[in-house]
PDB file of C-alpha atoms in Angstrom:
ATOM      1  CA  MET A   1    -120.685  63.077  33.071  1.00 87.00           C
ATOM      2  CA  ARG A   2    -122.564  59.563  32.713  1.00 93.00           C
ATOM      3  CA  LEU A   3    -120.513  56.384  33.402  1.00 96.00           C
ATOM      4  CA  ILE A   4    -120.065  55.432  30.117  1.00 97.00           C
ATOM      5  CA  GLU A   5    -118.608  58.812  29.290  1.00 96.00           C
ATOM      6  CA  TRP A   6    -116.220  58.382  32.181  1.00 96.00           C
ATOM      7  CA  LEU A   7    -115.404  54.995  30.969  1.00 97.00           C
ATOM      8  CA  GLU A   8    -114.395  56.165  27.335  1.00 97.00           C
ATOM      9  CA  SER A   9    -112.420  58.803  29.041  1.00 96.00           C
ATOM     10  CA  PHE A  10    -110.079  56.295  30.557  1.00 96.00           C
ATOM     11  CA  ASN A  11    -109.739  54.155  27.404  1.00 96.00           C
ATOM     12  CA  ARG A  12    -106.164  54.700  26.347  1.00 94.00           C
ATOM     13  CA  LYS A  13    -105.021  51.452  25.502  1.00 94.00           C
ATOM     14  CA  GLU A  14    -102.576  51.433  22.366  1.00 95.00           C
ATOM     15  CA  ARG A  15    -103.744  48.147  21.160  1.00 95.00           C
ATOM     16  CA  PHE A  16    -107.360  49.312  21.164  1.00 96.00           C
ATOM     17  CA  PHE A  17    -106.925  51.802  18.739  1.00 97.00           C
ATOM     18  CA  LEU A  18    -104.214  49.957  16.567  1.00 97.00           C
ATOM     19  CA  ILE A  19    -106.744  47.082  16.178  1.00 96.00           C
ATOM     20  CA  GLY A  20    -109.755  49.364  15.477  1.00 97.00           C
ATOM     21  CA  ASN A  21    -107.850  51.290  13.056  1.00 97.00           C
ATOM     22  CA  ALA A  22    -106.165  48.261  11.255  1.00 98.00           C
ATOM     23  CA  LEU A  23    -109.694  46.500  11.049  1.00 97.00           C
ATOM     24  CA  GLY A  24    -111.705  49.594  10.237  1.00 97.00           C
ATOM     25  CA  ASN A  25    -113.938  49.077  13.351  1.00 97.00           C
ATOM     26  CA  THR A  26    -112.487  52.212  15.669  1.00 96.00           C
ATOM     27  CA  ASN A  27    -115.552  51.844  17.928  1.00 93.00           C
ATOM     28  CA  PHE A  28    -114.957  47.973  18.554  1.00 96.00           C
ATOM     29  CA  SER A  29    -118.655  47.348  17.549  1.00 97.00           C
ATOM     30  CA  LEU A  30    -119.987  43.832  18.425  1.00 97.00           C
ATOM     31  CA  SER A  31    -121.067  41.736  15.591  1.00 97.00           C
ATOM     32  CA  ASP A  32    -124.727  40.518  15.622  1.00 97.00           C
ATOM     33  CA  GLU A  33    -123.413  37.013  16.228  1.00 97.00           C
ATOM     34  CA  TYR A  34    -121.468  37.793  19.153  1.00 97.00           C
ATOM     35  CA  ARG A  35    -124.069  40.053  20.600  1.00 98.00           C
ATOM     36  CA  SER A  36    -126.398  36.946  20.445  1.00 97.00           C
ATOM     37  CA  LYS A  37    -123.938  34.651  22.059  1.00 97.00           C
ATOM     38  CA  LEU A  38    -123.654  37.294  24.996  1.00 97.00           C
ATOM     39  CA  ASP A  39    -127.661  37.144  25.492  1.00 97.00           C
ATOM     40  CA  SER A  40    -127.517  33.392  25.370  1.00 96.00           C
ATOM     41  CA  ALA A  41    -124.691  33.496  28.043  1.00 96.00           C
ATOM     42  CA  LEU A  42    -126.024  36.252  30.299  1.00 96.00           C
ATOM     43  CA  GLY A  43    -129.653  37.015  29.385  1.00 96.00           C
ATOM     44  CA  ILE A  44    -128.570  40.381  28.088  1.00 96.00           C
ATOM     45  CA  HIS A  45    -128.635  41.642  24.581  1.00 96.00           C
ATOM     46  CA  PRO A  46    -126.200  44.508  24.115  1.00 97.00           C
ATOM     47  CA  PRO A  47    -127.297  47.015  21.636  1.00 97.00           C
ATOM     48  CA  LYS A  48    -125.012  47.647  18.528  1.00 96.00           C
ATOM     49  CA  ASP A  49    -123.638  51.098  20.015  1.00 96.00           C
ATOM     50  CA  SER A  50    -122.620  49.654  23.308  1.00 98.00           C
ATOM     51  CA  PHE A  51    -119.108  50.756  24.613  1.00 98.00           C
ATOM     52  CA  VAL A  52    -116.662  48.148  23.971  1.00 98.00           C
ATOM     53  CA  ALA A  53    -112.995  48.154  25.290  1.00 98.00           C
ATOM     54  CA  MET A  54    -110.250  45.503  25.634  1.00 97.00           C
ATOM     55  CA  ASP A  55    -107.713  44.995  28.441  1.00 97.00           C
ATOM     56  CA  TYR A  56    -109.666  47.549  30.381  1.00 97.00           C
ATOM     57  CA  HIS A  57    -107.955  48.275  33.972  1.00 96.00           C
ATOM     58  CA  LEU A  58    -109.892  47.671  37.138  1.00 96.00           C
ATOM     59  CA  ASP A  59    -108.737  50.875  38.356  1.00 94.00           C
ATOM     60  CA  TRP A  60    -110.392  52.657  35.485  1.00 95.00           C
ATOM     61  CA  ILE A  61    -113.813  51.057  36.182  1.00 96.00           C
ATOM     62  CA  HIS A  62    -113.423  51.997  39.751  1.00 92.00           C
ATOM     63  CA  ALA A  63    -112.404  55.545  38.778  1.00 91.00           C
ATOM     64  CA  SER A  64    -115.278  55.757  36.468  1.00 94.00           C
ATOM     65  CA  LEU A  65    -117.974  54.504  38.975  1.00 93.00           C
ATOM     66  CA  PHE A  66    -116.499  56.956  41.549  1.00 88.00           C
ATOM     67  CA  LEU A  67    -116.395  60.134  39.439  1.00 88.00           C
ATOM     68  CA  SER A  68    -119.971  59.435  37.799  1.00 90.00           C
ATOM     69  CA  SER A  69    -121.437  60.216  41.186  1.00 82.00           C
ATOM     70  CA  SER A  70    -122.309  63.972  41.462  1.00 73.00           C
ATOM     71  CA  THR A  71    -120.855  64.317  44.885  1.00 76.00           C
ATOM     72  CA  ASN A  72    -117.523  63.180  43.866  1.00 75.00           C
ATOM     73  CA  GLN A  73    -115.283  65.905  41.987  1.00 74.00           C
ATOM     74  CA  LEU A  74    -112.557  65.360  39.367  1.00 79.00           C
ATOM     75  CA  ASN A  75    -109.833  67.966  40.341  1.00 77.00           C
ATOM     76  CA  LYS A  76    -109.602  66.763  44.048  1.00 79.00           C
ATOM     77  CA  VAL A  77    -107.380  64.271  45.836  1.00 84.00           C
ATOM     78  CA  HIS A  78    -109.867  61.255  47.152  1.00 79.00           C
ATOM     79  CA  GLU A  79    -109.143  58.738  49.951  1.00 79.00           C
ATOM     80  CA  ASN A  80    -108.094  55.196  48.682  1.00 80.00           C
ATOM     81  CA  SER A  81    -109.638  52.954  51.066  1.00 71.00           C
ATOM     82  CA  GLY A  82    -109.363  49.223  50.768  1.00 66.00           C
ATOM     83  CA  PRO A  83    -107.367  50.063  48.478  1.00 63.00           C
ATOM     84  CA  ILE A  84    -109.381  49.838  45.570  1.00 70.00           C
ATOM     85  CA  VAL A  85    -107.076  51.594  43.334  1.00 83.00           C
ATOM     86  CA  THR A  86    -103.944  49.759  43.147  1.00 82.00           C
ATOM     87  CA  ALA A  87    -101.976  51.305  40.130  1.00 83.00           C
ATOM     88  CA  ASN A  88    -101.217  47.740  38.883  1.00 87.00           C
ATOM     89  CA  GLN A  89    -102.162  46.247  35.476  1.00 88.00           C
ATOM     90  CA  GLU A  90    -105.028  44.108  36.512  1.00 93.00           C
ATOM     91  CA  ASP A  91    -107.867  44.240  33.954  1.00 96.00           C
ATOM     92  CA  ILE A  92    -110.895  42.838  32.258  1.00 97.00           C
ATOM     93  CA  ASP A  93    -110.266  41.294  28.769  1.00 97.00           C
ATOM     94  CA  LEU A  94    -113.406  42.683  27.362  1.00 98.00           C
ATOM     95  CA  LEU A  95    -115.536  45.288  28.680  1.00 98.00           C
ATOM     96  CA  VAL A  96    -118.914  46.087  27.324  1.00 98.00           C
ATOM     97  CA  ALA A  97    -121.054  48.904  28.629  1.00 98.00           C
ATOM     98  CA  PHE A  98    -124.406  50.195  27.662  1.00 98.00           C
ATOM     99  CA  GLU A  99    -127.700  52.133  29.005  1.00 97.00           C
ATOM    100  CA  GLY A 100    -130.914  50.573  29.385  1.00 93.00           C
ATOM    101  CA  SER A 101    -133.963  49.902  31.573  1.00 87.00           C
ATOM    102  CA  GLY A 102    -132.866  52.636  33.819  1.00 92.00           C
ATOM    103  CA  VAL A 103    -129.449  51.335  34.757  1.00 97.00           C
ATOM    104  CA  THR A 104    -125.981  51.045  33.047  1.00 98.00           C
ATOM    105  CA  HIS A 105    -125.038  47.542  32.287  1.00 98.00           C
ATOM    106  CA  LEU A 106    -121.371  46.475  32.504  1.00 98.00           C
ATOM    107  CA  LEU A 107    -120.460  43.200  31.052  1.00 98.00           C
ATOM    108  CA  MET A 108    -117.161  42.034  31.981  1.00 98.00           C
ATOM    109  CA  ILE A 109    -115.666  39.154  29.905  1.00 98.00           C
ATOM    110  CA  GLU A 110    -112.362  37.128  30.719  1.00 97.00           C
ATOM    111  CA  ALA A 111    -110.957  35.018  27.993  1.00 97.00           C
ATOM    112  CA  LYS A 112    -108.358  32.227  27.906  1.00 95.00           C
ATOM    113  CA  ALA A 113    -107.556  30.494  24.595  1.00 92.00           C
ATOM    114  CA  ALA A 114    -104.479  28.183  25.500  1.00 84.00           C
ATOM    115  CA  THR A 115    -104.092  28.089  29.079  1.00 86.00           C
ATOM    116  CA  GLY A 116    -106.400  27.813  32.012  1.00 87.00           C
ATOM    117  CA  TRP A 117    -107.621  29.900  34.653  1.00 89.00           C
ATOM    118  CA  THR A 118    -105.905  29.811  38.357  1.00 92.00           C
ATOM    119  CA  ASN A 119    -107.740  30.156  41.409  1.00 93.00           C
ATOM    120  CA  LYS A 120    -105.098  32.560  42.647  1.00 92.00           C
ATOM    121  CA  GLN A 121    -105.774  34.888  39.597  1.00 91.00           C
ATOM    122  CA  THR A 122    -109.835  34.734  39.532  1.00 94.00           C
ATOM    123  CA  LEU A 123    -109.835  35.128  43.434  1.00 94.00           C
ATOM    124  CA  SER A 124    -107.688  38.276  43.035  1.00 92.00           C
ATOM    125  CA  LYS A 125    -110.190  39.661  40.566  1.00 94.00           C
ATOM    126  CA  ALA A 126    -113.202  38.811  42.322  1.00 95.00           C
ATOM    127  CA  ASP A 127    -111.979  40.451  45.613  1.00 93.00           C
ATOM    128  CA  ARG A 128    -111.358  43.647  43.515  1.00 92.00           C
ATOM    129  CA  LEU A 129    -114.821  43.421  41.936  1.00 95.00           C
ATOM    130  CA  ARG A 130    -116.572  42.684  45.244  1.00 94.00           C
ATOM    131  CA  GLY A 131    -114.935  46.154  46.630  1.00 91.00           C
ATOM    132  CA  MET A 132    -116.340  47.985  43.555  1.00 92.00           C
ATOM    133  CA  PHE A 133    -119.874  46.449  43.251  1.00 95.00           C
ATOM    134  CA  GLY A 134    -120.667  44.646  46.692  1.00 95.00           C
ATOM    135  CA  GLU A 135    -121.508  40.978  47.298  1.00 96.00           C
ATOM    136  CA  GLU A 136    -124.586  41.165  45.480  1.00 96.00           C
ATOM    137  CA  GLY A 137    -123.591  43.703  42.646  1.00 97.00           C
ATOM    138  CA  LYS A 138    -125.904  46.413  44.320  1.00 95.00           C
ATOM    139  CA  LYS A 139    -123.515  49.038  45.636  1.00 94.00           C
ATOM    140  CA  TYR A 140    -124.490  51.391  42.638  1.00 93.00           C
ATOM    141  CA  PRO A 141    -128.265  50.902  42.366  1.00 93.00           C
ATOM    142  CA  ASP A 142    -128.165  52.421  38.860  1.00 95.00           C
ATOM    143  CA  VAL A 143    -125.326  50.118  37.469  1.00 97.00           C
ATOM    144  CA  LYS A 144    -125.949  46.431  36.818  1.00 97.00           C
ATOM    145  CA  PRO A 145    -122.718  44.504  36.640  1.00 98.00           C
ATOM    146  CA  SER A 146    -122.368  41.057  34.808  1.00 98.00           C
ATOM    147  CA  PHE A 147    -119.299  38.533  34.657  1.00 98.00           C
ATOM    148  CA  CYS A 148    -118.586  35.651  32.375  1.00 97.00           C
ATOM    149  CA  LEU A 149    -115.716  33.387  31.281  1.00 97.00           C
ATOM    150  CA  THR A 150    -114.830  32.744  27.598  1.00 97.00           C
ATOM    151  CA  SER A 151    -112.707  29.743  26.571  1.00 96.00           C
ATOM    152  CA  PRO A 152    -112.893  26.734  24.159  1.00 95.00           C
ATOM    153  CA  ARG A 153    -113.794  24.462  27.067  1.00 93.00           C
ATOM    154  CA  PRO A 154    -115.528  25.238  30.254  1.00 93.00           C
ATOM    155  CA  PRO A 155    -113.176  25.705  33.189  1.00 92.00           C
ATOM    156  CA  GLN A 156    -112.197  23.114  35.405  1.00 88.00           C
ATOM    157  CA  LEU A 157    -111.375  22.878  38.927  1.00 86.00           C
ATOM    158  CA  LEU A 158    -112.217  26.551  39.645  1.00 91.00           C
ATOM    159  CA  ASP A 159    -113.297  27.517  42.981  1.00 91.00           C
ATOM    160  CA  SER A 160    -115.877  30.094  42.475  1.00 93.00           C
ATOM    161  CA  LYS A 161    -117.577  29.758  45.959  1.00 91.00           C
ATOM    162  CA  LYS A 162    -115.628  32.673  47.377  1.00 92.00           C
ATOM    163  CA  TRP A 163    -116.786  34.923  44.296  1.00 96.00           C
ATOM    164  CA  PRO A 164    -119.379  37.580  44.872  1.00 97.00           C
ATOM    165  CA  SER A 165    -122.816  36.036  44.263  1.00 96.00           C
ATOM    166  CA  TRP A 166    -123.352  38.259  41.267  1.00 97.00           C
ATOM    167  CA  MET A 167    -119.997  36.704  39.600  1.00 97.00           C
ATOM    168  CA  ALA A 168    -121.051  33.211  39.954  1.00 96.00           C
ATOM    169  CA  PRO A 169    -124.974  32.839  40.210  1.00 93.00           C
ATOM    170  CA  GLY A 170    -125.924  29.596  41.951  1.00 89.00           C
ATOM    171  CA  GLY A 171    -121.982  29.206  42.851  1.00 89.00           C
ATOM    172  CA  GLN A 172    -121.136  28.625  39.218  1.00 92.00           C
ATOM    173  CA  PRO A 173    -119.474  31.054  36.708  1.00 95.00           C
ATOM    174  CA  ILE A 174    -121.154  31.833  33.703  1.00 97.00           C
ATOM    175  CA  TRP A 175    -119.339  30.434  30.652  1.00 97.00           C
ATOM    176  CA  LEU A 176    -119.118  31.472  27.060  1.00 97.00           C
ATOM    177  CA  GLU A 177    -117.597  29.104  24.234  1.00 97.00           C
ATOM    178  CA  LEU A 178    -114.472  30.854  22.579  1.00 96.00           C
ATOM    179  CA  GLN A 179    -114.112  29.422  19.104  1.00 95.00           C
ATOM    180  CA  VAL A 180    -110.285  28.960  18.597  1.00 93.00           C
ATOM    181  CA  PRO A 181    -108.970  27.267  15.269  1.00 93.00           C
ATOM    182  CA  ALA A 182    -107.417  23.885  15.610  1.00 90.00           C
ATOM    183  CA  GLY A 183    -103.952  23.095  15.176  1.00 90.00           C
ATOM    184  CA  ARG A 184    -102.381  26.165  17.181  1.00 89.00           C
ATOM    185  CA  ARG A 185     -98.773  25.367  18.131  1.00 91.00           C
ATOM    186  CA  ARG A 186     -96.576  26.675  20.922  1.00 90.00           C
ATOM    187  CA  ILE A 187     -92.792  26.557  21.641  1.00 94.00           C
ATOM    188  CA  THR A 188     -90.956  25.663  24.781  1.00 94.00           C
ATOM    189  CA  ARG A 189     -87.602  25.792  25.911  1.00 96.00           C
ATOM    190  CA  CYS A 190     -86.089  22.411  26.929  1.00 96.00           C
ATOM    191  CA  ASP A 191     -82.915  20.721  27.321  1.00 96.00           C
ATOM    192  CA  GLN A 192     -80.999  18.570  24.589  1.00 95.00           C
ATOM    193  CA  ALA A 193     -83.165  15.601  25.208  1.00 96.00           C
ATOM    194  CA  GLY A 194     -86.420  17.523  24.867  1.00 95.00           C
ATOM    195  CA  LYS A 195     -87.327  17.844  28.462  1.00 95.00           C
ATOM    196  CA  SER A 196     -88.999  21.247  29.290  1.00 94.00           C
ATOM    197  CA  SER A 197     -86.689  23.480  31.235  1.00 95.00           C
ATOM    198  CA  ALA A 198     -87.163  27.092  32.005  1.00 93.00           C
ATOM    199  CA  ASP A 199     -83.249  27.307  31.734  1.00 93.00           C
ATOM    200  CA  GLY A 200     -82.836  25.164  28.727  1.00 94.00           C
ATOM    201  CA  ASN A 201     -80.498  25.989  25.900  1.00 96.00           C
ATOM    202  CA  PHE A 202     -82.697  24.207  23.232  1.00 97.00           C
ATOM    203  CA  PHE A 203     -86.357  24.542  22.226  1.00 97.00           C
ATOM    204  CA  ARG A 204     -89.031  22.417  20.611  1.00 96.00           C
ATOM    205  CA  VAL A 205     -92.421  22.989  18.810  1.00 96.00           C
ATOM    206  CA  ILE A 206     -95.422  21.205  20.352  1.00 90.00           C
TER     207      ILE A 206
END
């Protein structure tokens, strides 16, 4: 099977099917506008029929890469060096995959709308992706990985120097603006005086 076929076979997120059915877009087809935005950020223009998935586990990406090699068979027990397969929920917020120019492109997009990224979170993901694709992203010659962050504002104080070079060309992460409507509110627990408290018996809206 081709890499994209393996990726499709692991995609079993309930929210993917629920949202696809609810919006009448069961294939999660990218809009023309968003495809152009990805082209501006990454220099790669995905086709309309790209494979698209949300909350896609890193374990699933690794298994798809591994099984797409003709030397690895599905119905066997495989060594888990590293380990690369961790059986946790670490994922990619939006995965876009397509074939073109003799390679399979994997575009991995991480999103934050209200909160910011932490170095602990991003370094953990960078280490996992380094194990899959290598420092320069050339572990699989017929696969080209790309990575970008998307948020309302560019990330601040994020240390990307320890990321693989393909994730942060020139030492800087690639960023794509995420449009979020203004005026979104949040609720926080607090004490009676309104001071934020994880154990507070009151709440306030900010």
